[in-house]
Coordinates of C-alpha atoms in Angstrom, one line a residue:
M1 CA 99.0 115.1 121.0
P2 CA 96.0 113.5 122.9
A3 CA 94.2 115.9 125.2
A4 CA 95.5 114.1 128.3
F5 CA 99.1 114.9 127.2
W6 CA 98.7 118.5 128.3
S7 CA 97.2 117.7 131.7
H8 CA 100.4 116.0 132.8
E9 CA 101.4 117.8 136.1
P10 CA 104.9 119.0 135.2
L11 CA 103.5 120.5 132.0
R12 CA 100.6 122.1 133.7
R13 CA 103.0 123.6 136.4
A14 CA 105.4 124.9 133.7
L15 CA 102.5 126.5 131.8
A16 CA 101.2 128.1 135.0
Q17 CA 104.6 129.6 135.6
R18 CA 104.5 131.2 132.2
H19 CA 108.0 129.9 131.4
L20 CA 108.2 128.4 127.9
G21 CA 111.6 127.0 128.5
R22 CA 110.3 124.9 131.4
V23 CA 107.3 123.9 129.2
I24 CA 109.7 122.6 126.6
R25 CA 111.7 120.7 129.2
A26 CA 108.5 119.1 130.6
Y27 CA 107.4 118.4 127.0
R28 CA 110.7 116.5 126.3
H29 CA 110.5 114.5 129.5
H30 CA 106.8 113.5 129.1
P31 CA 106.1 109.8 129.6
Y32 CA 104.4 109.8 126.2
Y33 CA 107.8 109.5 124.7
G34 CA 108.8 106.4 126.7
R35 CA 111.5 105.9 129.2
Q36 CA 114.0 108.2 127.5
P37 CA 113.2 111.9 127.0
L38 CA 113.3 113.5 123.6
P39 CA 116.9 114.6 123.0
Q40 CA 117.5 118.3 123.5
A41 CA 119.3 118.4 120.1
T42 CA 116.2 117.0 118.4
V43 CA 113.8 119.6 119.7
A44 CA 116.3 122.4 119.1
G45 CA 116.3 121.2 115.4
W46 CA 112.6 121.6 115.3
F47 CA 113.0 125.2 116.3
G48 CA 115.9 126.0 114.1
I49 CA 118.3 126.7 117.0
T50 CA 121.3 124.9 118.5
Q51 CA 121.3 122.6 121.4
A52 CA 123.2 125.1 123.5
Q53 CA 120.6 127.8 122.7
L54 CA 117.8 125.5 123.8
S55 CA 119.6 124.7 127.0
R56 CA 119.8 128.4 127.8
V57 CA 116.1 128.7 127.0
E58 CA 115.1 125.9 129.3
N59 CA 117.3 126.9 132.2
G60 CA 117.4 130.7 131.8
P61 CA 114.9 133.5 132.4
P62 CA 111.5 133.4 130.7
V63 CA 111.4 134.2 127.0
V64 CA 109.4 137.4 126.4
H65 CA 109.7 137.9 122.6
L66 CA 106.2 137.2 121.2
D67 CA 107.5 136.0 117.8
R68 CA 109.6 133.3 119.5
L69 CA 106.8 132.3 121.9
T70 CA 104.4 132.0 119.0
H71 CA 106.7 130.0 116.8
W72 CA 107.7 127.5 119.4
A73 CA 104.2 127.1 120.7
R74 CA 103.0 126.3 117.2
V75 CA 105.8 123.9 116.6
L76 CA 104.9 122.0 119.7
R77 CA 101.2 122.4 118.9
I78 CA 100.4 123.6 122.4
P79 CA 96.6 124.2 122.8
A80 CA 95.9 127.9 122.7
H81 CA 93.7 127.9 125.8
T82 CA 96.7 126.7 127.9
L83 CA 98.9 129.7 126.9
W84 CA 99.3 133.0 128.6
F85 CA 99.6 134.9 125.3
D86 CA 97.4 135.0 122.2
L87 CA 98.4 133.2 119.1
P88 CA 97.9 135.1 115.9
S89 CA 95.1 134.0 113.6
S90 CA 96.0 130.8 111.8
D91 CA 95.2 132.3 108.4
R92 CA 97.8 135.0 108.8
P93 CA 100.4 134.8 105.9
V94 CA 103.5 132.9 106.8
S95 CA 106.7 134.6 106.0
P96 CA 108.8 133.1 103.2
V97 CA 111.9 131.2 104.3
D98 CA 115.0 130.6 102.2
G99 CA 116.4 127.4 100.8
E100 CA 119.3 127.3 103.2
A101 CA 116.9 127.4 106.2
G102 CA 115.0 124.6 104.5
L103 CA 118.1 122.4 104.2
D104 CA 119.0 122.9 107.8
L105 CA 115.5 122.0 108.9
I106 CA 115.3 118.9 106.7
R107 CA 118.7 117.7 108.0
A108 CA 117.6 118.1 111.6
L109 CA 114.2 116.4 111.1
R110 CA 115.8 113.6 109.0
S111 CA 118.4 112.9 111.7
A112 CA 115.8 113.0 114.5
D113 CA 113.4 110.7 112.6
R114 CA 116.0 108.0 112.3
Q115 CA 116.5 108.0 116.1
I116 CA 113.1 108.5 117.6
G117 CA 110.5 107.6 114.9
G118 CA 107.9 109.4 112.9
K119 CA 105.2 109.5 115.5
N120 CA 107.1 111.9 117.6
L121 CA 107.9 114.3 114.7
Y122 CA 104.8 114.4 112.4
G123 CA 103.2 117.4 114.2
A124 CA 106.4 119.4 113.9
A125 CA 106.7 118.5 110.2
L126 CA 103.2 119.8 109.5
T127 CA 104.0 123.1 111.1
H128 CA 107.1 123.5 109.0
I129 CA 105.4 122.4 105.8
A130 CA 103.1 125.5 106.1
A131 CA 106.1 127.8 106.2
F132 CA 107.3 126.6 102.8
S133 CA 104.1 125.5 101.1
R134 CA 101.9 128.6 101.6
P135 CA 104.4 131.1 100.2
A136 CA 105.1 128.7 97.3
R137 CA 101.4 128.5 96.5
R138 CA 100.8 132.2 96.8
S139 CA 103.8 133.3 94.7
P140 CA 103.3 133.4 90.9
E141 CA 106.9 132.3 90.4
P142 CA 108.1 130.7 93.7
P143 CA 111.9 130.1 94.0
R144 CA 113.0 126.7 92.9
E145 CA 114.6 126.0 96.3
M146 CA 111.4 126.8 98.1
L147 CA 109.5 124.3 95.9
M148 CA 112.2 121.7 96.6
A149 CA 112.0 122.3 100.4
A150 CA 108.2 122.0 100.4
A151 CA 108.5 118.8 98.3
S152 CA 111.1 117.3 100.6
L153 CA 109.1 118.2 103.7
H154 CA 105.9 116.7 102.3
E155 CA 107.8 113.5 101.4
M156 CA 109.3 113.4 104.9
A157 CA 105.9 113.9 106.5
G158 CA 104.6 111.1 104.3
W159 CA 107.3 108.7 105.7
M160 CA 106.5 109.9 109.2
A161 CA 102.8 109.2 108.7
H162 CA 103.6 105.8 107.2
D163 CA 105.9 105.1 110.2
S164 CA 103.0 106.0 112.4
G165 CA 100.7 103.4 110.8
D166 CA 98.7 105.8 108.6
S167 CA 99.4 104.9 105.0
T168 CA 96.5 107.0 103.7
T169 CA 97.9 110.2 105.1
G170 CA 101.4 109.1 103.9
R171 CA 100.1 108.6 100.4
R172 CA 98.5 112.1 100.3
H173 CA 101.8 113.7 101.4
F174 CA 103.7 111.7 98.7
R175 CA 101.4 113.0 96.0
D176 CA 101.7 116.5 97.2
A177 CA 105.5 116.0 97.2
L178 CA 105.4 114.7 93.7
A179 CA 103.4 117.7 92.4
L180 CA 105.9 120.1 94.0
A181 CA 108.9 118.2 92.8
V182 CA 107.6 118.2 89.2
E183 CA 107.1 122.0 89.5
S184 CA 110.7 122.4 90.7
K185 CA 111.9 120.4 87.7
D186 CA 114.4 118.5 89.8
G187 CA 114.6 115.0 88.2
L188 CA 116.4 113.4 91.3
L189 CA 113.7 114.6 93.6
I190 CA 110.9 113.5 91.3
G191 CA 112.6 110.0 91.1
Q192 CA 112.9 109.8 94.9
V193 CA 109.2 110.6 95.5
H194 CA 108.3 107.8 92.9
G195 CA 110.4 105.5 95.1
S196 CA 108.4 106.5 98.2
L197 CA 105.2 105.7 96.3
S198 CA 106.7 102.4 95.2
H199 CA 107.5 101.5 98.8
L200 CA 104.0 102.4 100.0
A201 CA 102.4 100.3 97.3
S202 CA 104.6 97.4 98.2
H203 CA 103.8 97.8 101.9
D204 CA 100.1 97.7 101.0
G205 CA 100.5 94.5 99.0
N206 CA 100.2 96.0 95.5
A207 CA 103.2 94.6 93.8
E208 CA 102.2 95.7 90.3
A209 CA 101.9 99.4 91.4
S210 CA 105.2 99.1 93.3
V211 CA 107.0 98.0 90.1
S212 CA 105.2 100.7 88.0
Y213 CA 106.1 103.6 90.4
A214 CA 109.7 102.4 90.5
A215 CA 109.8 102.2 86.7
E216 CA 108.3 105.7 86.3
G217 CA 111.0 107.0 88.6
L218 CA 113.8 105.4 86.6
G219 CA 112.4 106.9 83.5
V220 CA 112.8 110.4 85.0
V221 CA 116.2 110.1 86.7
T222 CA 119.1 110.6 84.2
D223 CA 122.1 108.3 84.3
E224 CA 124.6 110.5 86.0
E225 CA 127.0 110.1 88.9
A226 CA 124.9 112.1 91.4
A227 CA 121.9 110.0 90.4
G228 CA 123.5 106.7 91.5
P229 CA 121.9 106.4 95.0
V230 CA 118.4 107.4 93.7
R231 CA 118.6 104.9 90.8
A232 CA 119.9 102.2 93.2
R233 CA 116.9 102.8 95.4
L234 CA 114.5 102.6 92.5
F235 CA 116.0 99.4 91.2
A236 CA 115.9 97.9 94.7
L237 CA 112.3 98.8 95.1
R238 CA 111.4 97.4 91.7
A239 CA 113.1 94.2 92.8
R240 CA 110.9 94.1 95.8
G241 CA 107.8 94.3 93.6
F242 CA 109.2 91.5 91.4
A243 CA 109.9 89.4 94.5
S244 CA 106.3 89.9 95.8
S245 CA 105.1 88.6 92.4
G246 CA 107.4 85.6 92.5
L247 CA 109.5 86.8 89.6
A248 CA 112.8 85.6 90.9
A249 CA 114.9 86.2 87.8
D250 CA 113.6 89.7 87.3
C251 CA 114.2 90.4 91.0
H252 CA 117.8 89.3 90.9
S253 CA 118.4 91.2 87.7
S254 CA 117.0 94.4 89.3
L255 CA 119.1 93.9 92.4
R256 CA 122.3 93.6 90.3
L257 CA 121.4 96.9 88.6
A258 CA 120.9 98.5 92.0
E259 CA 124.3 97.2 93.1
A260 CA 125.9 98.7 89.9
A261 CA 124.2 102.0 90.3
L262 CA 125.3 102.4 93.9
G263 CA 128.9 101.5 92.9
E264 CA 128.9 104.1 90.1
A265 CA 128.1 107.0 92.4
T266 CA 131.2 109.1 92.9
S267 CA 129.8 112.5 93.8
S268 CA 127.5 113.4 96.7
P269 CA 123.8 113.7 95.9
T270 CA 121.9 116.9 96.5
P271 CA 121.2 117.3 100.2
W272 CA 117.4 117.5 99.5
L273 CA 117.5 113.7 99.0
S274 CA 117.3 111.0 101.6
P275 CA 120.4 108.9 101.8
F276 CA 120.5 105.4 100.2
D277 CA 123.7 103.5 101.0
R278 CA 125.1 100.0 101.3
T279 CA 123.1 99.2 104.4
S280 CA 119.9 100.4 102.8
L281 CA 120.5 98.2 99.8
D282 CA 121.4 95.2 102.0
I283 CA 118.1 95.6 103.9
E284 CA 116.1 95.8 100.6
T285 CA 118.0 92.8 99.3
A286 CA 117.2 90.8 102.4
R287 CA 113.5 91.7 102.1
C288 CA 113.6 90.4 98.5
L289 CA 115.4 87.2 99.4
L290 CA 113.0 86.4 102.3
R291 CA 110.0 86.9 99.9
L292 CA 111.6 84.5 97.4
G293 CA 112.2 81.9 100.2
D294 CA 116.0 82.1 100.1
V295 CA 116.5 82.2 103.8
T296 CA 120.1 81.3 103.9
A297 CA 121.1 84.2 101.6
A298 CA 118.9 86.6 103.5
H299 CA 120.6 85.6 106.8
R300 CA 124.0 86.0 105.3
T301 CA 123.1 89.5 104.0
L302 CA 121.7 90.7 107.3
A303 CA 124.3 89.2 109.6
G304 CA 126.9 91.7 108.3
I305 CA 124.9 94.8 109.0
V306 CA 123.3 94.1 112.5
G307 CA 125.6 95.8 114.9
D308 CA 125.8 95.1 118.7
E309 CA 125.3 98.7 119.8
P310 CA 123.9 100.9 117.1
T311 CA 124.3 104.6 117.8
S312 CA 122.4 106.0 114.8
R313 CA 119.7 105.0 112.4
L314 CA 117.9 103.1 115.1
R315 CA 114.8 102.3 112.9
S316 CA 116.9 100.8 110.1
Q317 CA 118.8 98.7 112.7
A318 CA 115.5 97.6 114.2
L319 CA 114.0 96.6 110.9
A320 CA 117.2 94.7 109.9
R321 CA 117.0 92.8 113.2
T322 CA 113.4 91.8 112.8
L323 CA 114.2 90.5 109.3
L324 CA 117.2 88.6 110.7
V325 CA 114.9 87.1 113.4
T326 CA 112.5 86.0 110.7
A327 CA 115.4 84.3 108.9
L328 CA 116.7 82.6 112.1
L329 CA 113.2 81.2 112.9
A330 CA 112.9 79.9 109.3
Q331 CA 116.2 78.0 110.0
A332 CA 114.8 76.7 113.4
R333 CA 117.6 78.7 115.2
V334 CA 115.1 79.6 117.9
E335 CA 117.5 80.4 120.8
E336 CA 119.4 82.9 118.7
A337 CA 116.1 84.4 117.4
C338 CA 114.8 84.9 121.0
H339 CA 118.1 86.5 122.1
L340 CA 118.0 88.9 119.2
T341 CA 114.3 89.8 119.7
H342 CA 115.0 90.7 123.4
R343 CA 117.8 93.0 122.2
T344 CA 115.5 94.5 119.6
I345 CA 112.9 95.3 122.2
D346 CA 115.6 97.0 124.3
L347 CA 116.9 98.9 121.3
T348 CA 113.4 100.3 120.4
H349 CA 112.0 101.3 123.7
G350 CA 112.1 105.0 122.8
L351 CA 111.4 104.6 119.1
A352 CA 108.0 105.8 118.1
S353 CA 107.5 103.6 115.0
A354 CA 104.3 101.8 114.3
V355 CA 106.1 100.0 111.4
V356 CA 108.7 98.5 113.8
L357 CA 105.9 97.6 116.3
G358 CA 104.1 95.8 113.4
Q359 CA 107.3 93.9 112.7
L360 CA 107.5 92.8 116.4
R361 CA 103.8 91.7 116.2
H362 CA 104.8 89.6 113.2
L363 CA 107.6 88.0 115.1
A364 CA 105.2 87.2 117.9
L365 CA 103.0 85.3 115.4
L366 CA 106.1 83.4 114.1
L367 CA 107.3 82.6 117.7
R368 CA 104.0 81.0 118.7
S369 CA 104.7 78.1 116.4
H370 CA 107.9 77.5 118.4
A371 CA 106.3 77.8 121.9
D372 CA 107.1 74.2 122.8
H373 CA 110.8 74.7 122.0
G374 CA 111.6 75.6 125.7
P375 CA 111.0 78.2 128.3
D376 CA 112.7 81.0 126.3
V377 CA 109.8 81.4 123.8
P378 CA 106.9 81.7 126.3
Q379 CA 108.9 84.2 128.4
L380 CA 109.6 86.2 125.2
L381 CA 106.0 86.1 124.2
D382 CA 105.0 87.4 127.6
R383 CA 107.5 90.3 127.2
L384 CA 106.2 91.0 123.7
R385 CA 102.6 91.2 125.0
D386 CA 103.7 93.7 127.7
T387 CA 105.6 95.7 125.0
F388 CA 102.5 95.9 122.8
Q389 CA 100.5 97.2 125.8
E390 CA 103.1 99.8 126.7
R391 CA 103.4 101.0 123.1
N392 CA 99.7 101.0 122.4
W393 CA 99.8 104.8 122.2
L394 CA 101.5 104.4 118.8
T395 CA 98.1 103.5 117.3
L396 CA 96.6 106.9 118.3
P397 CA 95.5 109.0 115.3
L398 CA 97.9 111.5 113.9
P399 CA 97.4 115.3 114.4
T400 CA 95.7 117.0 111.4
G401 CA 96.8 120.2 109.8

């Protein structure tokens, strides 16, 4: 967090009272996170406790156990000089954690990431990576589940960094994740990380590398029922690379293979993997169609997945909506595009995603060419400008660790 974060008066008061529960509450309600506070369940997930337990911590007597104080202070990355207790040396060995704890943590972080964006979670991910990576590196034969947990956390941190606008850091995490996944010998996890590298290459405009990474992943993932979602994701990402290169026939062929792979999956994939479902494939398909100039088909694909009041996966919904606005503007349906953009701004007011903010900036550029359409467009452009100023904090550098 920026240094000014910790000088916010409610936080300073809670720290002076030596009550970490009140510190956590002030942290969650900090204006840094926008109009809505961080959900109690989200922060509880960072700590590995339940929402009810965190509620008791925030509203009950001060916590006195040094181990808990130390762990929670590290998770929140509270500056040592503001604390009333001493943090142990940072080079002290971290106790190994088992695979089940890793699964619970990854589920909590993944769920929170979809709702509030990577910028809010990256620091917590760094803290937890150390708990798995250090024991794995120091052990001559680390448990396979520990390697998989460390790989999954690195991949998740890579997505959070990318979502925060830092592709360089994201790429470093993906490469660390790939090395750990290879060491774990889990083909599905190796394939998934190749997919993440493919996405990043596509985002950076390197279509050839995007296709190559996806192909490498497909070469590793065996053709089995549990591999269906991973193979579908890799085929879809390969299609995106083909679309960026203008290879329409190859793109459509790869999308058909993605559809088939997703339909063949009959068993649940390992919980270490990120989900890839029908909505995910539709978004990837729409991306490809827009890049190929098939606006009508892209609009038809997206219209079926944009809900009125999404309650989960806010970032995916936000990205689907910005793609749909792009399609609407390409069809000169400006009034509908403006209405949907307003709803997207409302939807994302608490979402800490530089990627979504970048998509809104792209929409602003597209809307300028329709400024003479009527009063709706200038008013929306004014609102977008205010939104960019309010969310300028998303461009701040990520914490290091």
